[in-house]
XYZ file of C-alpha atoms in Angstrom:
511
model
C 0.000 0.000 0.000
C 1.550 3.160 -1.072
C -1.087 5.792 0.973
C -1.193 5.254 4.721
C -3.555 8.010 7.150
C -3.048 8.501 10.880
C -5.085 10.535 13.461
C -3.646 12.755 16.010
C -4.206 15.798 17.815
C -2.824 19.095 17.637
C -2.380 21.769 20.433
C -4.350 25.321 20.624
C -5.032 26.754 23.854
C -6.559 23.960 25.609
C -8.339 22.559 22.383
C -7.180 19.610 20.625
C -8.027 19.417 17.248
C -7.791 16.344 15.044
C -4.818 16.664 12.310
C -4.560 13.644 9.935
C -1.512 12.991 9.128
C -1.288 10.987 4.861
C 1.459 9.508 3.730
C 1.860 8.871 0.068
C 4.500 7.107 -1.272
C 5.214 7.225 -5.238
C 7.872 6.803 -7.901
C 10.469 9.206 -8.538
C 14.053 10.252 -6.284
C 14.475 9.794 -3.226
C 12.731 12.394 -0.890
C 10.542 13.319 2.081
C 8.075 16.463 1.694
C 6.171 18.155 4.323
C 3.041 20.308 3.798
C 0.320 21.516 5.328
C 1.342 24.771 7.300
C 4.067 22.883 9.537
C 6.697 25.273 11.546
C 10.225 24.648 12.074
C 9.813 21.564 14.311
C 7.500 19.987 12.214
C 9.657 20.562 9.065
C 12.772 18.895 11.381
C 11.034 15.969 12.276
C 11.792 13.851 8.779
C 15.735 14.044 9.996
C 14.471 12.506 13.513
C 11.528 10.418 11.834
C 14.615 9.100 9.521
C 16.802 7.956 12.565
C 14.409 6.924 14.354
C 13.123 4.451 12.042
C 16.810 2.993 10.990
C 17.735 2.770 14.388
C 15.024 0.732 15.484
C 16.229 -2.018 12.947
C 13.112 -0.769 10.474
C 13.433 0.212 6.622
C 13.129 4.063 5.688
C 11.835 4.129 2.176
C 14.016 5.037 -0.262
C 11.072 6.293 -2.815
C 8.870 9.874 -3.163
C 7.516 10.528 -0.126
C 4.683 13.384 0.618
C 3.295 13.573 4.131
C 0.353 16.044 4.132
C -0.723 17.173 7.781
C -4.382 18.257 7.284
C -6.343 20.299 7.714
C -3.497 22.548 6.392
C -5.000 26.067 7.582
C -3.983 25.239 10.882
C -0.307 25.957 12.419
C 1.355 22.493 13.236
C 4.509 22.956 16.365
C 6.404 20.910 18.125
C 7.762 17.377 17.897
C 4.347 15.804 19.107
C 3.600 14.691 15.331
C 6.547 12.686 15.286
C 5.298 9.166 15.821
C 2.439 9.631 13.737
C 4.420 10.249 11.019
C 6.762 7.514 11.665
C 3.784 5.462 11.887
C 2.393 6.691 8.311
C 5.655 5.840 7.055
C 5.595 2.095 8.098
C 2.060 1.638 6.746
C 2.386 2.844 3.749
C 5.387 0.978 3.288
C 3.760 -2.317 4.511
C 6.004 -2.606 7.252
C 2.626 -2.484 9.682
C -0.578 -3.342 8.783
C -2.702 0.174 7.488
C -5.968 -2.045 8.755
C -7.414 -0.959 11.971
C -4.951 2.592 12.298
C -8.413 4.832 12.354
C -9.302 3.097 15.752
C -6.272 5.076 16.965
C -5.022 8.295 17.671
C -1.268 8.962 18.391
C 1.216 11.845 19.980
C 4.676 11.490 20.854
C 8.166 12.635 19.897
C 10.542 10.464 18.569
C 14.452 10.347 19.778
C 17.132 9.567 17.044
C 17.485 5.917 18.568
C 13.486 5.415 18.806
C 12.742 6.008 21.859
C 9.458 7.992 23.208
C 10.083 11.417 24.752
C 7.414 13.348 26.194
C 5.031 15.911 24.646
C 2.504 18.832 26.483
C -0.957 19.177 26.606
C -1.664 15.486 26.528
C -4.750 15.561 28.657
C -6.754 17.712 25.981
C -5.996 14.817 23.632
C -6.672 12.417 26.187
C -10.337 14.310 26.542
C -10.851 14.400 22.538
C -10.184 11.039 21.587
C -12.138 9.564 24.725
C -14.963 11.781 22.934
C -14.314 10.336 19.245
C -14.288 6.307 21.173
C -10.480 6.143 19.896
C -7.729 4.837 21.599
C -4.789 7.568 22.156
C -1.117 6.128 21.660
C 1.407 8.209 23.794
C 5.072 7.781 25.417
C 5.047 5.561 28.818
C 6.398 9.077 30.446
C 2.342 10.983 29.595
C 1.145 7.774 30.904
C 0.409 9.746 34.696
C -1.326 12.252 33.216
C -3.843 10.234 30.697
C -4.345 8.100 34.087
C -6.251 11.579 35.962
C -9.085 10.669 33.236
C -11.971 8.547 33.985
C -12.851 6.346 31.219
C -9.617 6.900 29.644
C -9.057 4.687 26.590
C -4.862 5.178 26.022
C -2.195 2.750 25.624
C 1.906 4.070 26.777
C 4.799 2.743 25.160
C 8.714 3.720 25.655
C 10.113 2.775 21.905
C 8.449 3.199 18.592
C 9.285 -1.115 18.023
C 6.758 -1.314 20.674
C 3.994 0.715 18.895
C 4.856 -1.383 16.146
C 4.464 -4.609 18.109
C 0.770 -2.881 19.405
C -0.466 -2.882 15.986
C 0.989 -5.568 14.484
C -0.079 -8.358 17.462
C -2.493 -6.319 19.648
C -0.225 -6.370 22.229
C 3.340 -4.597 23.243
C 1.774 -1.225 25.038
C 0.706 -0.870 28.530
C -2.529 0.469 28.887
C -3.256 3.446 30.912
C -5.848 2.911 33.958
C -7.806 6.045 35.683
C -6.484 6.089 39.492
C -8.921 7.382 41.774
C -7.561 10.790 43.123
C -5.512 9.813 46.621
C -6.415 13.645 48.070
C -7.810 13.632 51.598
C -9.264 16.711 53.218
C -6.738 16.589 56.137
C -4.073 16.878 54.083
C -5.166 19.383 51.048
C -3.549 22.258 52.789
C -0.459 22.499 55.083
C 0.008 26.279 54.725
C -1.521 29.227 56.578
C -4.469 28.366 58.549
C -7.401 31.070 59.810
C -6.366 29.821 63.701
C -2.852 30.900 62.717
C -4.266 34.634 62.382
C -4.818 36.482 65.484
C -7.648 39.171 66.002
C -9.256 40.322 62.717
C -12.266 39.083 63.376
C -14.485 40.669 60.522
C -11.803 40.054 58.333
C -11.812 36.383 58.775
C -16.021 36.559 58.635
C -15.395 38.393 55.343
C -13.458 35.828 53.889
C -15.252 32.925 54.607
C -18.111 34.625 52.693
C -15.364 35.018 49.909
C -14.867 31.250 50.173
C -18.447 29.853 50.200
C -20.116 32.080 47.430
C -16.132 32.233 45.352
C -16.427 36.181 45.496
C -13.680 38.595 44.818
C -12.317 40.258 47.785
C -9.733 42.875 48.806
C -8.383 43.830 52.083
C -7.246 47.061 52.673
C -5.072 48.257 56.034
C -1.700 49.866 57.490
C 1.171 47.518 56.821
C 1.814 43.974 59.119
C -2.354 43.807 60.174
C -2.689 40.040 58.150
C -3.885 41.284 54.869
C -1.316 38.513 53.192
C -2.059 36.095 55.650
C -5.965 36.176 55.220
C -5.211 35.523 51.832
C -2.859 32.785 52.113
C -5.149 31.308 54.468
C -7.836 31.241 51.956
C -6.894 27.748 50.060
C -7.373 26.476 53.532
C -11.249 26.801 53.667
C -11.917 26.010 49.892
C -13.403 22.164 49.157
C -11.275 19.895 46.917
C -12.051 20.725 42.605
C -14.866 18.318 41.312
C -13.644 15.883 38.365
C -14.871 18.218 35.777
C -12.783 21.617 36.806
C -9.950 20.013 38.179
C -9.403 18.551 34.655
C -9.906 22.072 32.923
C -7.390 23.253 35.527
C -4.993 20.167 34.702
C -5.142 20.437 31.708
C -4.406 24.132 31.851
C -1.190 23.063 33.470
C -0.610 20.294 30.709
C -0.569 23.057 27.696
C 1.496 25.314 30.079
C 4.053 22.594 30.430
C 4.082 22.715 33.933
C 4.242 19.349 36.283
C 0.488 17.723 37.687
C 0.955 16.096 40.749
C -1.734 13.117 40.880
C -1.354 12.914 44.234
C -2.771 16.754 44.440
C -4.707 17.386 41.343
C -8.224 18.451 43.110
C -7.005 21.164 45.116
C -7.418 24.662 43.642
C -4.351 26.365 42.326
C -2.960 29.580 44.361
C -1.330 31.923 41.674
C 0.201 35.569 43.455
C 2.552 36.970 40.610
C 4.850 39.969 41.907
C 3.676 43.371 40.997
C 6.087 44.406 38.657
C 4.450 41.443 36.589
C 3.497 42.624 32.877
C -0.095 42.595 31.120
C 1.142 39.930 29.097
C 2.353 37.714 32.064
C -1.263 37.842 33.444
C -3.141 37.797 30.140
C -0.889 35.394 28.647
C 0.251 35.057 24.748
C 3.499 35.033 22.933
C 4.898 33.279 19.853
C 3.891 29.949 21.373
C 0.481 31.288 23.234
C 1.437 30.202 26.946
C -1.896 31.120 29.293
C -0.910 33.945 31.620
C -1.422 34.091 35.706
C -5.412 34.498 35.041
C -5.478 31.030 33.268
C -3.525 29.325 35.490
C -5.447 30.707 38.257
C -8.605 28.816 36.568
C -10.989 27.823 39.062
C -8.683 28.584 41.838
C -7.696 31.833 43.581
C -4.933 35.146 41.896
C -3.561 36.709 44.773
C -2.671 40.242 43.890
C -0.995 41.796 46.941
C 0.451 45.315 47.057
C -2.169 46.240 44.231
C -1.652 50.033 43.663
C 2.025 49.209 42.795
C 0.423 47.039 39.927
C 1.009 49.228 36.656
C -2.355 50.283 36.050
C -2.625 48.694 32.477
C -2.232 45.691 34.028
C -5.077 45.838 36.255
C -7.249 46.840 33.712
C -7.092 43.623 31.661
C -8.384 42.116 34.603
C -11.828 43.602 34.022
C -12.707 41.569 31.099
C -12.651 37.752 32.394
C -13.965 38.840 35.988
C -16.840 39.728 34.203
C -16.922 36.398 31.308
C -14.448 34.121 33.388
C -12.528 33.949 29.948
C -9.704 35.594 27.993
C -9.316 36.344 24.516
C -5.511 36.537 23.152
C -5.159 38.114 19.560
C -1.800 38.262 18.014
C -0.496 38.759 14.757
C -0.323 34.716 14.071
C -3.782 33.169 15.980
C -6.238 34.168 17.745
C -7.936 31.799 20.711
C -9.887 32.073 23.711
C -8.247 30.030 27.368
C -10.598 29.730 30.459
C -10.120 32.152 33.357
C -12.233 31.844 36.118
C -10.647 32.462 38.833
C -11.161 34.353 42.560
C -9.908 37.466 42.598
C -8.003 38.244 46.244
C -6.527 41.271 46.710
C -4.474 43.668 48.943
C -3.441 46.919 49.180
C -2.517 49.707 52.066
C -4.443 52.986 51.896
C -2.079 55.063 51.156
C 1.494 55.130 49.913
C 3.059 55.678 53.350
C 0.348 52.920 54.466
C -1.010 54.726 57.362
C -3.936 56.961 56.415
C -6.796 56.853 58.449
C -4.238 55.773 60.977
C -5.614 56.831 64.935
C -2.034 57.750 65.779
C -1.948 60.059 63.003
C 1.599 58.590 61.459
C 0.653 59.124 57.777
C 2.884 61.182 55.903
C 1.079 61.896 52.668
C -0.773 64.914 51.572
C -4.243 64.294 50.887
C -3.095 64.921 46.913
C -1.094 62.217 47.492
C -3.870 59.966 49.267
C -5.711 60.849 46.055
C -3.210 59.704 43.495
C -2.637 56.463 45.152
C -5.941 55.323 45.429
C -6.861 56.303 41.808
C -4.488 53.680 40.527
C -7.648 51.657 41.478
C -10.159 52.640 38.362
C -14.046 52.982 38.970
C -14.725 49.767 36.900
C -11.990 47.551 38.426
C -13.428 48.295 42.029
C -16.719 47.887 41.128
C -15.953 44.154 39.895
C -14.885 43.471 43.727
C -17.625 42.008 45.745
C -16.158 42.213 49.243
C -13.885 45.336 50.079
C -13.128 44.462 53.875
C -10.619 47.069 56.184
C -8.151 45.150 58.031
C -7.223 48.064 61.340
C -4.100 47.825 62.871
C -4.205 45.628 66.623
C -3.610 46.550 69.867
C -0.104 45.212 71.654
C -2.668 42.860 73.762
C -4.831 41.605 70.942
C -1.154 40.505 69.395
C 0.293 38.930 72.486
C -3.071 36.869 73.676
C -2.475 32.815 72.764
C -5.484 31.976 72.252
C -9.001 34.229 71.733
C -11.978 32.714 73.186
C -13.687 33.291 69.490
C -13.913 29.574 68.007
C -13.089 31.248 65.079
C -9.955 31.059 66.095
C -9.634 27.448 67.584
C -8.310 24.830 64.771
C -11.258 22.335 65.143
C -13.494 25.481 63.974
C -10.978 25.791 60.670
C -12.366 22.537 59.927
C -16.010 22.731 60.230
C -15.680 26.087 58.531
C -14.302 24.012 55.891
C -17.098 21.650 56.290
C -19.301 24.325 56.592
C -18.409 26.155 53.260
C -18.297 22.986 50.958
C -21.942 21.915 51.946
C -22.471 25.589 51.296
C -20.999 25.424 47.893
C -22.773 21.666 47.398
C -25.973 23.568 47.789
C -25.398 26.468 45.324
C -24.646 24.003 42.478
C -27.488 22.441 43.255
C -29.467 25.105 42.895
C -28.383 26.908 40.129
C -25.415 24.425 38.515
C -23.194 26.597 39.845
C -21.510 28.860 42.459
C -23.572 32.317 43.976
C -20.430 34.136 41.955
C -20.976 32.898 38.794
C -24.849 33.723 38.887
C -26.043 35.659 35.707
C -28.700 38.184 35.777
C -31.640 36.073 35.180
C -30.407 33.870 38.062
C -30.148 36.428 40.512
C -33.915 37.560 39.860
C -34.799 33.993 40.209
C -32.834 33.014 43.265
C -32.546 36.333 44.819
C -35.827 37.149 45.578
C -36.418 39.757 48.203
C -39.721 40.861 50.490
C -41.232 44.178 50.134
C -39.169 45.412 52.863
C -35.830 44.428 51.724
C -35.956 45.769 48.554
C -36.915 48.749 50.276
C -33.574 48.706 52.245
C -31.181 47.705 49.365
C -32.906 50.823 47.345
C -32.182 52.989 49.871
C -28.620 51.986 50.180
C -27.778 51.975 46.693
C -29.368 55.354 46.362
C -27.256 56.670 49.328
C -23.876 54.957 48.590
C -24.032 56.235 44.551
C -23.907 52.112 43.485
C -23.862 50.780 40.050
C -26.262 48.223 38.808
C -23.388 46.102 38.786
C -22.404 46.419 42.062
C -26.111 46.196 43.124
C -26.136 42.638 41.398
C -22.984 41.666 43.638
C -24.644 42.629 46.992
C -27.350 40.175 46.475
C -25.257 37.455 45.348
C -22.772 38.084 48.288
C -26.297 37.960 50.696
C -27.600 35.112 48.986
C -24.142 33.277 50.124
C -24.619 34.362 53.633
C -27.963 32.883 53.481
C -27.045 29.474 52.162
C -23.934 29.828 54.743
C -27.107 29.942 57.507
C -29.167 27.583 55.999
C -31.996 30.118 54.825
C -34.120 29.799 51.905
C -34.884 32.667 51.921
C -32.212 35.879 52.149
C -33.385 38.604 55.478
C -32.890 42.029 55.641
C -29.490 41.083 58.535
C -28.300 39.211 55.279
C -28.957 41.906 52.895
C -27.502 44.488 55.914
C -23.967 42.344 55.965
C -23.590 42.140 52.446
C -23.911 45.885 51.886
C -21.223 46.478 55.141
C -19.047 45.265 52.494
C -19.666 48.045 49.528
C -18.603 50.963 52.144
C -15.656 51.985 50.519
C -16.026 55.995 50.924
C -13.844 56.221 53.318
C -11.086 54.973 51.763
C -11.917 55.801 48.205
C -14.280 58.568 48.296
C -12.912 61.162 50.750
């Protein structure tokens, strides 16, 4: 047979799209030609392909050869179609049998001896082939990563002779099994823990709210109150990832060529990138379209601490997935849009000096000054935070007690909070199919309904405080989480009252 066609899957953002890769061999010199829009790897892959195939004791044709990688509008990178070209090569040849090759699909890059090297964003292609009832062939070293899907249909091999001996005998491949994931609540967090934090009592209130409804929330206080710890303590109250987002999130981290531990995989990923970080290190992008700190952040929490000494372009491109919980990356050479929900968690001291509004008067800046600082913050940004929560400086004795009498504080609380906030969030998806956050505005008039007298009281307060509709949207979605935090159908005025403490920002941000 002189025309040979193998499946495999190519790599955009987290998409994998099926490229078929035809091999035609016909009469005429010696040569090997690649089309079909194929960069500089692709186009270097007949020298390894060559190699590869010698070394492993097989015959390289010595006829025409055309290898078209279709559909040949899209960009083809990397070394990952290596083996299926290999594998082309031998079946067109004869050298394995062309029956039975469209029940597979096949990734991997091929050393000069034959061996199988690793390739990214194999659990995309894991996910599409499942879909299309193929079965994926991939290098034993990708084999960990096919296993974090259930139902996965893949087969891992460490030398293309024993992807040869696969489809030649039906066996010679080890196949890859789903492993149930090992995480156990008592030991998905060993950082900073809410008993850790002394005092701050609202503060910690504030953030369990943040937790159980996944709202955006910044704390905002003189330097050394616990703004950074609160934060850090936050992946401490938050429930292990269902099956279905922690595989958007692994796979995330699959494109992004970064390690998945299987032993960790549910818990949600903490990203806090340094504020001299770019626009294009949160958005993400570049010649090979790596997701930014908002994608890897993807159904976990983006710590932004010191945020004023953000650059203020870079805050702005925040705006856009807060509001869609996705990001869309143009450049000159594609165009594709990554996931990027994620909890927003910020802080930031009021002033440059950090002390304004200080009782001891130790703040150094002129009220100009004050004013400058704070407008690094826009109008539209601060609007997109639900909870904006003041962190005061403590006394000497508040800092030196051992233990507060608040069971807030006491580490057997830390885990029924965490108990707490997971039936919480159990009961939000139930609801609605997903979390109080992520409500649109159809689901907020269906789920937020309020009595006459309420809606009396949050008119009143929107009217007085100058809020937008947006931020009137946020307040009942932050008191329909306090409700479902009580157990209450329904949401009450004290509910409604709480979540509006939150939106008091004048006195930091309007004079």
């Amino acid at each position: 047979m002189s025309l040979a066609i193998v499946y495999t899957r190519a790599n955009i953002g987290i998409d994998a799209p099926l490229v078929t890769v035809e091999t035609h061999l016909s009469n005429g010199l010696p040569s090997l030609a690649i089309v079909g829009l194929p960069e500089a790897a692709v186009r270097e892959s007949k020298e390894r392909v060559r190699s590869a195939i010698l070394n492993a004791g097989l015959e390289f044709p010595t006829r025409r050869m055309t290898i078209n990688l279709a559909p040949a509008d899209l960009p083809k990178s990397g070394g990952r179609y290596d083996l299926a070209i290999a594998l082309s090569i031998l079946a067109a040849s004869g050298q394995i049998p062309a029956r039975g090759l469209g029940e597979y699909e096949v990734l991997g890059e091929l050393a000069l001896n034959g061996s199988l090297r690793a390739v990214h964003g194999v659990l995309p292609a894991v996910l599409a082939a499942r879909e299309q009832e193929r079965t994926l062939l991939l290098p034993a070293v990708n084999s960990a990563e096919a296993s974090l899907v259930r139902g996965v249909r893949a087969l891992a091999g460490a030398h293309l002779l024993e992807v040869c001996k696969q489809l030649r005998t039906g066996n010679g491949m080890q196949r890859c099994e789903f492993q149930e994931p090992p995480l156990m609540a008592s030991e998905r967090h060993e950082g900073t823990r809410l008993a850790d934090i002394k005092g701050q009592l609202a503060a910690k209130r504030a953030l369990q709210v943040a937790a159980a409804g996944a709202h955006n929330i910044l704390f905002i206080g003189p330097p050394g109150t616990g703004k950074t710890l609160l934060a850090n303590s936050l992946l401490s109250l938050l429930p292990p990832l269902d099956e279905t987002d922690a595989l958007e999130a692994a796979a995330i981290k699959s494109i992004a060529r970064r390690p998945i531990d299987a032993a960790r995989w549910l818990q949600p990923e903490f990203r806090a990138p340094h504020h001299t970080a770019t626009s294009i290190a949160l958005v993400g992008g570049g010649a090979q379209a790596s997701p930014g700190e908002i994608t890897l952040a993807h159904r976990g929490v983006l710590f932004l601490d010191e945020l004023p000494e953000f650059n203020r372009s870079v805050l702005e491109v925040l705006r856009e997935p807060l509001e869609s919980g996705h990001i869309t990356i143009s450049r000159a050479s594609y165009r594709l849009q990554l996931p990027a929900n994620f909890q927003l968690v910020a802080a930031m001291n009021p002033c440059k000096c950090g002390y304004h509004g200080d009782p001891d008067g130790r703040c150094r800046c002129t009220p100009e000054g004050v004013q400058r600082y704070l407008e690094k913050i826009s109008g539209p940004l601060l609007d997109r935070l639900d909870l904006i929560v003041e962190v005061p400086r403590l006394a000497p004795h508040e800092l030196r007690t051992v233990r507060e009498s608040a069971p807030t504080n006491d580490a057997s609380a830390d885990e029924q909070n965490v108990t707490r906030i997971r039936t919480c969030r159990q009961l939000q998806k139930q609801r609605a199919g997903k979390l109080n956050s992520d409500m649109s505005a159809h689901e907020i008039e269906t789920f937020c309904v309020l009595d006459d007298k309420s809606e009396q009281f949050l008119e009143l307060a929107v009217q007085k405080l100058k809020l937008s509709a947006r931020a009137h949207h946020r307040i009942l979605k932050i008191a329909r989480t306090i409700a479902d935090m009580d157990g209450r159908e329904a949401i009450a005025q004290p509910d409604l009252a709480e979540a509006i403490s939150y939106r008091r920002v004048e006195r930091f941000f309007r004079g």
